Coordinates of C-alpha atoms in Angstrom, one line a residue:
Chain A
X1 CA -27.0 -73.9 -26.9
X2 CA -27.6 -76.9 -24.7
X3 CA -25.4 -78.0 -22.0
X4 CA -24.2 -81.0 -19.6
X5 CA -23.2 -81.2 -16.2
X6 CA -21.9 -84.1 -14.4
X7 CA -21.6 -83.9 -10.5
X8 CA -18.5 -85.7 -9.5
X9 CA -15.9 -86.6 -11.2
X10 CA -15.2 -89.5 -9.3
X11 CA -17.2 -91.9 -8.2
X12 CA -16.2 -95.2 -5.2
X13 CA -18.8 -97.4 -4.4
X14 CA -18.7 -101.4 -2.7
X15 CA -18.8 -104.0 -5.4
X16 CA -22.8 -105.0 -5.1
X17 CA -23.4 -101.2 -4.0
X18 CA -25.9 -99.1 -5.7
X19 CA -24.2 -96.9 -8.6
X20 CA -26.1 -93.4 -9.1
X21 CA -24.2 -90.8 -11.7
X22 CA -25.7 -87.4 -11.7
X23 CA -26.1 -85.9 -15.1
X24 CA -28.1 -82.1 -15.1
X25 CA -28.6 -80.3 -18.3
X26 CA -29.4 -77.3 -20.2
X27 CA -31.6 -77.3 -23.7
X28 CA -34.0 -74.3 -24.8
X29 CA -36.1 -77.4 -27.1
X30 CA -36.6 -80.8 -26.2
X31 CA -33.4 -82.8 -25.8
X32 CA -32.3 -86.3 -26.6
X33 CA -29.9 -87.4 -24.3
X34 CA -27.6 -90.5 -23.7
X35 CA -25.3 -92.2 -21.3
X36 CA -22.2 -93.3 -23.0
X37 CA -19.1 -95.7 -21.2
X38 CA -15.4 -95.8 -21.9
X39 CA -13.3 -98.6 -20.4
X40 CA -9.6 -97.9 -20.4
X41 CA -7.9 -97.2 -23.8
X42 CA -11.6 -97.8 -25.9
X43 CA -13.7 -95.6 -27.7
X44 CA -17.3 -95.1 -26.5
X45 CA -20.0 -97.7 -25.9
X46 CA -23.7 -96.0 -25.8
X47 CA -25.1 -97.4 -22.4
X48 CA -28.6 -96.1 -23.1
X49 CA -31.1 -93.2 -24.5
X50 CA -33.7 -90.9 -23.7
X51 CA -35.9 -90.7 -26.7
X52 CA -38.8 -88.7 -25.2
X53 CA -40.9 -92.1 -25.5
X54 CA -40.6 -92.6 -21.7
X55 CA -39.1 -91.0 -19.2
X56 CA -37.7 -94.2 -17.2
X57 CA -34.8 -96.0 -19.7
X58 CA -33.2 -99.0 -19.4
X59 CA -29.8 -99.8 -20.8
X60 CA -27.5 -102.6 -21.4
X61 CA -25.4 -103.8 -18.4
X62 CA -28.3 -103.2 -15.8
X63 CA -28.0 -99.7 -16.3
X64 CA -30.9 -97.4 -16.1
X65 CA -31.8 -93.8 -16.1
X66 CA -34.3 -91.4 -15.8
X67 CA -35.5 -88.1 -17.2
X68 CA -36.6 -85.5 -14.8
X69 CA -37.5 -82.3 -16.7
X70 CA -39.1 -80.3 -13.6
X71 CA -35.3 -81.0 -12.2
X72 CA -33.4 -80.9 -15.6
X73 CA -31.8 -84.2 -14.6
X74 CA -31.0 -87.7 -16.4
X75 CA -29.1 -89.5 -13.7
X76 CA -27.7 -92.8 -14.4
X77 CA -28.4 -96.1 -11.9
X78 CA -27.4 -99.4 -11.3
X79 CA -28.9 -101.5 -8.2
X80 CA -25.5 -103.7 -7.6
X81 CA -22.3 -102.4 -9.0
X82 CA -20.1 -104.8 -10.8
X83 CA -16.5 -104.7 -10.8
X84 CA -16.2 -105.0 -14.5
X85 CA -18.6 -101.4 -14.4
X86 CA -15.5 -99.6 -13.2
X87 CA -14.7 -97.3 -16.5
X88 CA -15.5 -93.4 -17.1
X89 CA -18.9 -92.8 -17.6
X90 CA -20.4 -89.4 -20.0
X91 CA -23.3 -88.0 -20.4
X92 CA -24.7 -86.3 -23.4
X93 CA -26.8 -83.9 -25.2
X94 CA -28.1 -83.1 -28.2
X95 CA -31.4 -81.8 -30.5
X96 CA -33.2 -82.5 -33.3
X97 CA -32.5 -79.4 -35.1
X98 CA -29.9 -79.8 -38.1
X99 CA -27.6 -77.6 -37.4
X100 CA -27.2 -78.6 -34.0
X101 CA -26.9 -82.7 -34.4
X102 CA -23.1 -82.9 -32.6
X103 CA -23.5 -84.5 -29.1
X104 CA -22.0 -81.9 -26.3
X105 CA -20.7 -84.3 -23.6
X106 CA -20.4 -83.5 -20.1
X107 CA -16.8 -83.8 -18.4
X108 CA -17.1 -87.2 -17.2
X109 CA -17.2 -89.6 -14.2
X110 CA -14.5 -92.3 -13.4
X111 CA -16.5 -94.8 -11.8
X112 CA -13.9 -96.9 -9.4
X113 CA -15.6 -100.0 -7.7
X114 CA -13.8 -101.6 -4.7
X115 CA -14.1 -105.4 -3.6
Chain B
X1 CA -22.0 -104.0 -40.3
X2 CA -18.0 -103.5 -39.5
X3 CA -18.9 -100.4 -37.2
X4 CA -17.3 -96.6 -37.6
X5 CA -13.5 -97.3 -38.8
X6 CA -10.5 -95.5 -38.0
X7 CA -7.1 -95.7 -39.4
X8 CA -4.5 -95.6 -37.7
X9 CA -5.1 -96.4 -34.1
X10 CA -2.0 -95.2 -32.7
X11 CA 0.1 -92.1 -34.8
X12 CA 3.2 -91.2 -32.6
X13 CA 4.8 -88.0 -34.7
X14 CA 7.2 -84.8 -34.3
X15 CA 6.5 -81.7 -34.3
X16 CA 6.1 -79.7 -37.6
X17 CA 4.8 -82.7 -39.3
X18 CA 1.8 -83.3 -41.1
X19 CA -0.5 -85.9 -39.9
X20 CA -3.8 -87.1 -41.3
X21 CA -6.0 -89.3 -39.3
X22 CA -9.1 -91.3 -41.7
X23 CA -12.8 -92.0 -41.0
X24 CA -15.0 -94.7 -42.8
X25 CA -18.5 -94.1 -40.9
X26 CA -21.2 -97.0 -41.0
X27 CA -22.7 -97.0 -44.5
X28 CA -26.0 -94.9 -45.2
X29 CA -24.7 -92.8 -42.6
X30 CA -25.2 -89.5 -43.4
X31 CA -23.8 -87.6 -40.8
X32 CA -20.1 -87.5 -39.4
X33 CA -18.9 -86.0 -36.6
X34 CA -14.8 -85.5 -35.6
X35 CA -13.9 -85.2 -31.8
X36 CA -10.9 -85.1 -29.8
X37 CA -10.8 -85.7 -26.1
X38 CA -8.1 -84.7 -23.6
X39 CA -7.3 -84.8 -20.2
X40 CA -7.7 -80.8 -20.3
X41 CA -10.7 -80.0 -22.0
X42 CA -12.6 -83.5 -22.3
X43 CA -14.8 -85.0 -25.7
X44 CA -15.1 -81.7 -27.6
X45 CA -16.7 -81.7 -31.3
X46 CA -14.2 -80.5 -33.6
X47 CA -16.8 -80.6 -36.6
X48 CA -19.5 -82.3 -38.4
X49 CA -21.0 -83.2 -41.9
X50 CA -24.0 -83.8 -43.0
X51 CA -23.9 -85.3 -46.6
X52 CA -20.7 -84.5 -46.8
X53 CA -21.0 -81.1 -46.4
X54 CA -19.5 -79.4 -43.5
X55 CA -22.5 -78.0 -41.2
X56 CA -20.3 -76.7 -38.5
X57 CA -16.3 -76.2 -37.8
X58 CA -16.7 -73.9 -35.4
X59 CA -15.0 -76.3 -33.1
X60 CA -12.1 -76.5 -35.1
X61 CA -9.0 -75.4 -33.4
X62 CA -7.2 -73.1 -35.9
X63 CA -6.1 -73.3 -39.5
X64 CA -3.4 -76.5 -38.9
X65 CA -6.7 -78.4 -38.7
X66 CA -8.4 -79.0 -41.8
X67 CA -11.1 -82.2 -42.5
X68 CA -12.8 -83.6 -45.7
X69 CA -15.7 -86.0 -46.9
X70 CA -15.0 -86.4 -50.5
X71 CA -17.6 -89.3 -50.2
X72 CA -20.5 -90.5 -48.3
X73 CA -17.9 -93.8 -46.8
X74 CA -14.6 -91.6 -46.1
X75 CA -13.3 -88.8 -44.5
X76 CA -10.3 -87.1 -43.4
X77 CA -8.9 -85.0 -40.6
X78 CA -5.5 -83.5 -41.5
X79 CA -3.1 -81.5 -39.4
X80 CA -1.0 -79.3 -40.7
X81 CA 1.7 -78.6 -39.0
X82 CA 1.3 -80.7 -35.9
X83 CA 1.8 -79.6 -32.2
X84 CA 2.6 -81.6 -29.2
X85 CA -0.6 -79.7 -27.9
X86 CA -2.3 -82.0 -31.0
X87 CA -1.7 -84.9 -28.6
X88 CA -4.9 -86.5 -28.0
X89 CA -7.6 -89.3 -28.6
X90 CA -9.6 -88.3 -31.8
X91 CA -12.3 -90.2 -32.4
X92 CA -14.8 -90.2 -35.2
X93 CA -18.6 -91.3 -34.9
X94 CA -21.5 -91.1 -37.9
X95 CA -25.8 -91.4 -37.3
X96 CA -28.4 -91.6 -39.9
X97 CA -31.2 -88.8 -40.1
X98 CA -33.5 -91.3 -39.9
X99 CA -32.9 -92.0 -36.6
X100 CA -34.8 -89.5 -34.9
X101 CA -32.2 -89.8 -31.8
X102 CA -29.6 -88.3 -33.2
X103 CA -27.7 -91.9 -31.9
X104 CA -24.2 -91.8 -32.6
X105 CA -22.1 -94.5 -33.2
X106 CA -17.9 -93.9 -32.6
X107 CA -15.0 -95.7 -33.4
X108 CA -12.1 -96.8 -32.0
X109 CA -10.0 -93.6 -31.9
X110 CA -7.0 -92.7 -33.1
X111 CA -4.3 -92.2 -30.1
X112 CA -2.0 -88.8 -31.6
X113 CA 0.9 -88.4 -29.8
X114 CA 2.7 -85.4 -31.3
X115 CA 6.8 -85.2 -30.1

């Protein structure tokens, strides 16, 4: 079964500051795996994807992230945080196998930008 | 495309009663997923379809919860009787096998709130 972890579950940074969200996770095949955002009281917006097409992705927003397999690791980046960036952030797993299509999401970062 | 649907947005009930949340995924869609997020335990999948078939439930909480796809453009989660542990966001999300990302696309969410 594959697996998510996200480091953090909150996360401060200075408006213009860089954003980084840690994201480390467990797959016996070949994952596909995906940043998702919530803002407050919304359902879930996909930021991004890792497709196995290239390992460096870039999102919407300005978001970016990129896959590391010799670490396991698709962390999440942003050069200048914005205050409207301030929601909870997931991370996500899943395979191409059939019987194993649902998305398992890690538990989440709040991401909280200050002035 | 209207995006995954979900009726209602906000269900506010008592305990004991039956409650029945709905999904319209995107059309030629042919996968549908139900989750529920909480505070506690996070986005967790409660169970998916493929073609309307049910491919796994495993998630499913215990034999209150029950969900249906009588069609490719509609299913159902019902609860049966409801809980104030029921309380939570459940959301609904479809992807087509022919994306080979396994994308998912969510909706709204449907707020339960069980008295």
């Amino acid at each position: 079964a594959q697996s998510v972890t996200q480091l953090g579950s909150h996360v401060s940074v200075s408006e213009g500051a860089l954003v980084l969200l840690r994201c480390n996770y467990s797959s016996s095949v070949p994952p596909y795996l995906f940043w998702y955002v919530q803002y407050p009281n919304q359902g879930l917006q996909l930021l991004l994807k890792y497709t196995s097409a290239a390992t460096l992705v870039k999102g919407i927003n300005g978001f970016e992230a990129e896959f590391k397999k010799s670490e396991t690791s698709f962390h999440l980046t942003k050069p200048s945080a914005h205050m409207s960036d301030a929601a909870e952030y997931f991370c996500a797993v899943t395979v191409a196998d059939t019987g194993r299509r649902a998305l398992t999401f890690g538990s989440g970062t709040r991401l909280q930008v200050q002035p | 495309d209207a995006g995954v649907i979900q009726s209602p947005r906000h269900e506010v009930t008592e305990m004991g009663q039956e409650v029945t949340l709905r999904c319209k995924p995107i059309s030629g869609h042919d996968y549908l997923f139900w989750y529920r997020q909480t505070m506690m335990r996070g986005l967790e999948l409660l169970i998916y379809f493929n073609n309307n078939v049910p491919i796994d439930d495993s998630g499913m909480p215990e034999d209150r919860f029950s969900a249906k796809m009588p069609n490719a453009s509609f299913s159902t989660l019902k609860i049966q009787p409801s809980e104030p542990r029921d309380s939570a966001v459940y959301f609904c999300a479809s992807s087509s096998d022919r994306v080979l990302n396994n994308e998912q696309f969510f909706g709204p969410g449907t707020r339960l709130t069980v008295l």
